[in-house]
Amino acid sequence: MIPAGLSRWGRPQAGSMQTGTVQTTVPIGDFARATHLSVKALRHYQEEGLLAPAEVDPDSGYRRYDLAQIPTAQVIRRLRDLDMPLEDIRGVLRATDLATRGELITRHLRRLEEELSRTQDAVASLRDLLEHPAPDLPVEHRSVPLMRVAAISAQVAMADLGPWYNGAFGELYATLSGQDTALAGDAGGVFSGALFSDELGQATVYLRVDAPFRAVGRVEELELPPVELAVIAHSGPHDNIDRAYGALADHVTRHALAIEGPIREFYPVNRYHTGDSARWRTEIGWPIFETAPR
């Protein structure tokens, strides 16, 4: 039991002996100790509209918090420990029903699980790289003839390549399927050197066709010139495809005469064949000047 005249924190309360009322607000320092949120953090959360003090002295600006605000502060602290953005925390605190609040928290937990999965994949890839620094992948030399293709091309930043690539292929497959146009070979891509060296360059993805089709939206008809390539295959998702690129560059440097030209990729098994990324197969082609009969 708290003696009359003392706050819950053991300090005399002005006027409490006279009024007999129980003081429920505490100074910002005591509130910081109670919630394990620093004074700096509490001021920041006030500025962000997450947790306003119960009282602010108009002259000194000194803040006091109500004891009933402790649970809210504890929720904020735990959500920040989970790296939830302040905007999402604001949504959780302002939600008027449990379903909305639960959906916001579940969505963030789902993001954390995805980030954890990516981290685990990166760790596994790094461990494999350290244990097997030079992948033993066969390289073939291939003559690729002139190809007639349905294609989408654009200047793309490397950071945007993944979303652009998926969207472009979705549009290509939908356009040709809508016109009942049969495919005549593997899907593929053509990527300029600037895309790798400058992180911004020309990218083209295509589906090989023999029959005429009608150009719609971004889809156009192109003829890709013939080319000699050194080709290496990569199995699985593209997370560690750089290892195959490195092995191919090593081969080209040691055994072939590299020439200027875009990288070509072929996708004999891709996400439109199977949702199991472990079964995907990508072939990477590096342009070369063939000097000996194969």
Short mmCIF file of N, CA, C and O in Angstrom, two decimals, residues 82-158:
data_model
loop_
_atom_site.label_atom_id
_atom_site.label_comp_id
_atom_site.label_asym_id
_atom_site.label_seq_id
_atom_site.Cartn_x
_atom_site.Cartn_y
_atom_site.Cartn_z
N LEU A 82 10.77 -5.40 -33.54
CA LEU A 82 10.53 -6.21 -34.73
C LEU A 82 10.72 -5.40 -36.01
O LEU A 82 10.34 -5.85 -37.10
N ASP A 83 11.30 -4.19 -35.87
CA ASP A 83 11.59 -3.32 -37.02
C ASP A 83 10.34 -2.94 -37.81
O ASP A 83 10.39 -2.72 -39.02
N MET A 84 9.20 -2.86 -37.15
CA MET A 84 7.99 -2.39 -37.85
C MET A 84 8.13 -0.90 -38.13
O MET A 84 8.50 -0.12 -37.23
N PRO A 85 7.84 -0.45 -39.35
CA PRO A 85 7.91 0.99 -39.65
C PRO A 85 6.95 1.79 -38.78
O PRO A 85 5.89 1.30 -38.38
N LEU A 86 7.32 3.04 -38.52
CA LEU A 86 6.49 3.88 -37.66
C LEU A 86 5.10 4.07 -38.23
O LEU A 86 4.12 4.13 -37.49
N GLU A 87 4.99 4.15 -39.55
CA GLU A 87 3.68 4.34 -40.16
C GLU A 87 2.77 3.15 -39.87
O GLU A 87 1.57 3.32 -39.60
N ASP A 88 3.34 1.94 -39.91
CA ASP A 88 2.54 0.75 -39.61
C ASP A 88 2.17 0.70 -38.12
O ASP A 88 1.06 0.27 -37.77
N ILE A 89 3.10 1.12 -37.26
CA ILE A 89 2.78 1.16 -35.82
C ILE A 89 1.65 2.14 -35.58
O ILE A 89 0.73 1.87 -34.79
N ARG A 90 1.69 3.27 -36.27
CA ARG A 90 0.61 4.24 -36.14
C ARG A 90 -0.73 3.62 -36.53
O ARG A 90 -1.75 3.83 -35.87
N GLY A 91 -0.72 2.82 -37.59
CA GLY A 91 -1.94 2.15 -38.00
C GLY A 91 -2.43 1.16 -36.96
O GLY A 91 -3.64 1.04 -36.72
N VAL A 92 -1.49 0.42 -36.34
CA VAL A 92 -1.88 -0.54 -35.30
C VAL A 92 -2.52 0.18 -34.12
O VAL A 92 -3.57 -0.24 -33.59
N LEU A 93 -1.93 1.29 -33.69
CA LEU A 93 -2.44 2.00 -32.52
C LEU A 93 -3.78 2.67 -32.80
O LEU A 93 -4.62 2.81 -31.89
N ARG A 94 -4.00 3.07 -34.05
CA ARG A 94 -5.25 3.78 -34.38
C ARG A 94 -6.35 2.83 -34.82
O ARG A 94 -7.49 3.26 -35.00
N ALA A 95 -6.03 1.56 -35.03
CA ALA A 95 -7.04 0.60 -35.49
C ALA A 95 -8.16 0.50 -34.46
O ALA A 95 -7.92 0.39 -33.26
N THR A 96 -9.38 0.54 -34.96
CA THR A 96 -10.54 0.51 -34.06
C THR A 96 -11.10 -0.89 -33.87
O THR A 96 -12.02 -1.08 -33.07
N ASP A 97 -10.57 -1.86 -34.61
CA ASP A 97 -11.06 -3.22 -34.44
C ASP A 97 -9.89 -4.19 -34.46
O ASP A 97 -8.83 -3.91 -35.03
N LEU A 98 -10.08 -5.33 -33.84
CA LEU A 98 -9.00 -6.32 -33.71
C LEU A 98 -8.60 -6.90 -35.05
O LEU A 98 -7.42 -7.23 -35.26
N ALA A 99 -9.54 -7.04 -35.99
CA ALA A 99 -9.22 -7.64 -37.29
C ALA A 99 -8.22 -6.78 -38.04
O ALA A 99 -7.23 -7.28 -38.59
N THR A 100 -8.45 -5.46 -38.06
CA THR A 100 -7.52 -4.55 -38.76
C THR A 100 -6.15 -4.56 -38.09
O THR A 100 -5.12 -4.63 -38.75
N ARG A 101 -6.17 -4.51 -36.77
CA ARG A 101 -4.90 -4.52 -36.02
C ARG A 101 -4.14 -5.83 -36.28
O ARG A 101 -2.94 -5.83 -36.54
N GLY A 102 -4.86 -6.94 -36.24
CA GLY A 102 -4.21 -8.22 -36.48
C GLY A 102 -3.65 -8.35 -37.88
O GLY A 102 -2.57 -8.91 -38.07
N GLU A 103 -4.36 -7.80 -38.87
CA GLU A 103 -3.89 -7.87 -40.25
C GLU A 103 -2.59 -7.08 -40.43
O GLU A 103 -1.67 -7.53 -41.11
N LEU A 104 -2.51 -5.91 -39.82
CA LEU A 104 -1.29 -5.10 -39.91
C LEU A 104 -0.10 -5.83 -39.29
O LEU A 104 1.00 -5.85 -39.86
N ILE A 105 -0.31 -6.43 -38.14
CA ILE A 105 0.79 -7.14 -37.47
C ILE A 105 1.17 -8.39 -38.25
O ILE A 105 2.35 -8.69 -38.44
N THR A 106 0.16 -9.14 -38.73
CA THR A 106 0.43 -10.35 -39.51
C THR A 106 1.20 -10.04 -40.78
O THR A 106 2.12 -10.76 -41.16
N ARG A 107 0.84 -8.93 -41.43
CA ARG A 107 1.53 -8.54 -42.67
C ARG A 107 3.00 -8.25 -42.40
O ARG A 107 3.87 -8.64 -43.18
N HIS A 108 3.28 -7.59 -41.27
CA HIS A 108 4.67 -7.31 -40.94
C HIS A 108 5.43 -8.59 -40.59
O HIS A 108 6.58 -8.77 -40.99
N LEU A 109 4.78 -9.49 -39.84
CA LEU A 109 5.43 -10.76 -39.51
C LEU A 109 5.73 -11.56 -40.77
O LEU A 109 6.76 -12.24 -40.85
N ARG A 110 4.84 -11.46 -41.75
CA ARG A 110 5.08 -12.16 -43.01
C ARG A 110 6.32 -11.59 -43.70
O ARG A 110 7.12 -12.33 -44.27
N ARG A 111 6.48 -10.26 -43.65
CA ARG A 111 7.67 -9.65 -44.22
C ARG A 111 8.93 -10.12 -43.51
O ARG A 111 9.95 -10.39 -44.14
N LEU A 112 8.85 -10.22 -42.18
CA LEU A 112 10.01 -10.70 -41.41
C LEU A 112 10.36 -12.13 -41.80
O LEU A 112 11.55 -12.48 -41.92
N GLU A 113 9.35 -12.97 -42.01
CA GLU A 113 9.61 -14.35 -42.41
C GLU A 113 10.26 -14.41 -43.77
O GLU A 113 11.17 -15.22 -44.01
N GLU A 114 9.82 -13.54 -44.69
CA GLU A 114 10.44 -13.51 -46.02
C GLU A 114 11.88 -13.04 -45.94
O GLU A 114 12.76 -13.58 -46.62
N GLU A 115 12.14 -12.03 -45.10
CA GLU A 115 13.51 -11.56 -44.93
C GLU A 115 14.38 -12.64 -44.30
O GLU A 115 15.55 -12.82 -44.69
N LEU A 116 13.82 -13.39 -43.35
CA LEU A 116 14.56 -14.48 -42.73
C LEU A 116 14.89 -15.55 -43.75
O LEU A 116 16.01 -16.08 -43.78
N SER A 117 13.93 -15.86 -44.62
CA SER A 117 14.17 -16.85 -45.66
C SER A 117 15.28 -16.40 -46.60
O SER A 117 16.16 -17.20 -46.96
N ARG A 118 15.26 -15.11 -46.98
CA ARG A 118 16.33 -14.60 -47.85
C ARG A 118 17.68 -14.66 -47.15
O ARG A 118 18.70 -15.00 -47.77
N THR A 119 17.69 -14.34 -45.85
CA THR A 119 18.95 -14.40 -45.10
C THR A 119 19.47 -15.83 -45.03
O THR A 119 20.67 -16.08 -45.22
N GLN A 120 18.58 -16.78 -44.79
CA GLN A 120 18.99 -18.18 -44.74
C GLN A 120 19.52 -18.65 -46.08
O GLN A 120 20.52 -19.37 -46.15
N ASP A 121 18.89 -18.22 -47.17
CA ASP A 121 19.37 -18.58 -48.50
C ASP A 121 20.75 -17.99 -48.76
O ASP A 121 21.62 -18.64 -49.35
N ALA A 122 20.92 -16.72 -48.34
CA ALA A 122 22.22 -16.07 -48.54
C ALA A 122 23.31 -16.76 -47.73
O ALA A 122 24.45 -16.93 -48.22
N VAL A 123 22.99 -17.17 -46.51
CA VAL A 123 23.97 -17.89 -45.68
C VAL A 123 24.34 -19.21 -46.33
O VAL A 123 25.52 -19.59 -46.40
N ALA A 124 23.34 -19.95 -46.82
CA ALA A 124 23.60 -21.23 -47.47
C ALA A 124 24.45 -21.04 -48.72
O ALA A 124 25.37 -21.82 -48.99
N SER A 125 24.15 -19.97 -49.48
CA SER A 125 24.92 -19.69 -50.69
C SER A 125 26.36 -19.34 -50.35
O SER A 125 27.30 -19.80 -51.01
N LEU A 126 26.55 -18.52 -49.31
CA LEU A 126 27.90 -18.15 -48.89
C LEU A 126 28.67 -19.37 -48.40
O LEU A 126 29.85 -19.55 -48.75
N ARG A 127 28.02 -20.23 -47.63
CA ARG A 127 28.69 -21.43 -47.13
C ARG A 127 29.12 -22.33 -48.30
O ARG A 127 30.24 -22.86 -48.31
N ASP A 128 28.24 -22.48 -49.28
CA ASP A 128 28.58 -23.30 -50.44
C ASP A 128 29.73 -22.68 -51.22
O ASP A 128 30.61 -23.38 -51.72
N LEU A 129 29.73 -21.34 -51.33
CA LEU A 129 30.82 -20.65 -52.04
C LEU A 129 32.15 -20.86 -51.34
O LEU A 129 33.18 -21.09 -51.98
N LEU A 130 32.15 -20.79 -50.00
CA LEU A 130 33.39 -20.97 -49.25
C LEU A 130 33.90 -22.41 -49.34
O LEU A 130 35.11 -22.65 -49.39
N GLU A 131 32.97 -23.37 -49.36
CA GLU A 131 33.36 -24.77 -49.41
C GLU A 131 33.70 -25.24 -50.83
O GLU A 131 34.51 -26.14 -51.01
N HIS A 132 33.08 -24.60 -51.84
CA HIS A 132 33.31 -24.98 -53.24
C HIS A 132 33.51 -23.70 -54.05
O HIS A 132 32.61 -23.26 -54.78
N PRO A 133 34.67 -23.06 -53.93
CA PRO A 133 34.88 -21.75 -54.55
C PRO A 133 34.83 -21.77 -56.08
O PRO A 133 34.51 -20.75 -56.69
N ALA A 134 35.12 -22.89 -56.72
CA ALA A 134 35.11 -22.94 -58.19
C ALA A 134 34.12 -24.00 -58.64
O ALA A 134 34.42 -25.19 -58.62
N PRO A 135 32.90 -23.62 -59.05
CA PRO A 135 31.93 -24.61 -59.49
C PRO A 135 32.39 -25.32 -60.75
O PRO A 135 32.91 -24.69 -61.69
N ASP A 136 32.25 -26.61 -60.76
CA ASP A 136 32.67 -27.42 -61.90
C ASP A 136 31.48 -27.58 -62.84
O ASP A 136 30.73 -28.56 -62.76
N LEU A 137 31.29 -26.61 -63.73
CA LEU A 137 30.15 -26.61 -64.64
C LEU A 137 30.66 -26.71 -66.08
O LEU A 137 31.59 -25.98 -66.47
N PRO A 138 30.10 -27.59 -66.87
CA PRO A 138 30.55 -27.72 -68.26
C PRO A 138 30.15 -26.51 -69.10
O PRO A 138 29.12 -25.88 -68.85
N VAL A 139 30.99 -26.19 -70.07
CA VAL A 139 30.73 -25.09 -70.99
C VAL A 139 30.75 -25.63 -72.41
O VAL A 139 31.63 -26.39 -72.79
N GLU A 140 29.75 -25.25 -73.18
CA GLU A 140 29.71 -25.65 -74.59
C GLU A 140 29.77 -24.41 -75.47
O GLU A 140 29.39 -23.32 -75.05
N HIS A 141 30.25 -24.59 -76.70
CA HIS A 141 30.22 -23.52 -77.69
C HIS A 141 29.03 -23.78 -78.60
O HIS A 141 28.85 -24.90 -79.09
N ARG A 142 28.24 -22.75 -78.84
CA ARG A 142 26.99 -22.94 -79.57
C ARG A 142 26.82 -21.85 -80.63
O ARG A 142 27.06 -20.67 -80.36
N SER A 143 26.42 -22.27 -81.83
CA SER A 143 26.05 -21.33 -82.89
C SER A 143 24.55 -21.11 -82.82
O SER A 143 23.77 -22.05 -83.01
N VAL A 144 24.15 -19.88 -82.57
CA VAL A 144 22.72 -19.55 -82.47
C VAL A 144 22.32 -18.86 -83.77
O VAL A 144 22.89 -17.84 -84.13
N PRO A 145 21.34 -19.40 -84.50
CA PRO A 145 20.93 -18.80 -85.76
C PRO A 145 20.11 -17.54 -85.55
O PRO A 145 19.71 -17.21 -84.43
N LEU A 146 19.83 -16.84 -86.65
CA LEU A 146 18.90 -15.71 -86.61
C LEU A 146 17.56 -16.20 -86.06
O LEU A 146 17.07 -17.26 -86.44
N MET A 147 16.97 -15.43 -85.17
CA MET A 147 15.71 -15.83 -84.56
C MET A 147 14.67 -14.74 -84.72
O MET A 147 14.96 -13.55 -84.53
N ARG A 148 13.47 -15.15 -85.04
CA ARG A 148 12.32 -14.25 -85.08
C ARG A 148 11.59 -14.40 -83.76
O ARG A 148 11.20 -15.50 -83.37
N VAL A 149 11.40 -13.28 -83.06
CA VAL A 149 10.87 -13.36 -81.70
C VAL A 149 9.82 -12.29 -81.45
O VAL A 149 9.78 -11.25 -82.12
N ALA A 150 8.96 -12.57 -80.49
CA ALA A 150 8.10 -11.55 -79.89
C ALA A 150 8.83 -11.06 -78.65
O ALA A 150 9.23 -11.86 -77.80
N ALA A 151 9.03 -9.75 -78.54
CA ALA A 151 9.94 -9.23 -77.52
C ALA A 151 9.41 -7.96 -76.87
O ALA A 151 8.58 -7.24 -77.44
N ILE A 152 9.92 -7.71 -75.69
CA ILE A 152 9.73 -6.44 -75.00
C ILE A 152 11.12 -5.93 -74.63
O ILE A 152 11.91 -6.67 -74.04
N SER A 153 11.40 -4.68 -74.95
CA SER A 153 12.71 -4.09 -74.68
C SER A 153 12.54 -2.78 -73.92
O SER A 153 11.55 -2.07 -74.08
N ALA A 154 13.55 -2.46 -73.11
CA ALA A 154 13.52 -1.19 -72.36
C ALA A 154 14.88 -0.92 -71.77
O ALA A 154 15.71 -1.82 -71.62
N GLN A 155 15.11 0.36 -71.45
CA GLN A 155 16.25 0.74 -70.61
C GLN A 155 15.86 0.43 -69.16
O GLN A 155 14.85 0.94 -68.67
N VAL A 156 16.63 -0.39 -68.49
CA VAL A 156 16.24 -0.87 -67.16
C VAL A 156 17.40 -0.67 -66.19
O VAL A 156 18.56 -0.89 -66.55
N ALA A 157 17.09 -0.24 -64.98
CA ALA A 157 18.08 -0.19 -63.91
C ALA A 157 18.23 -1.58 -63.32
O ALA A 157 17.26 -2.32 -63.19
N MET A 158 19.46 -1.95 -62.97
CA MET A 158 19.70 -3.29 -62.42
C MET A 158 18.82 -3.55 -61.20
O MET A 158 18.32 -4.66 -61.00
#
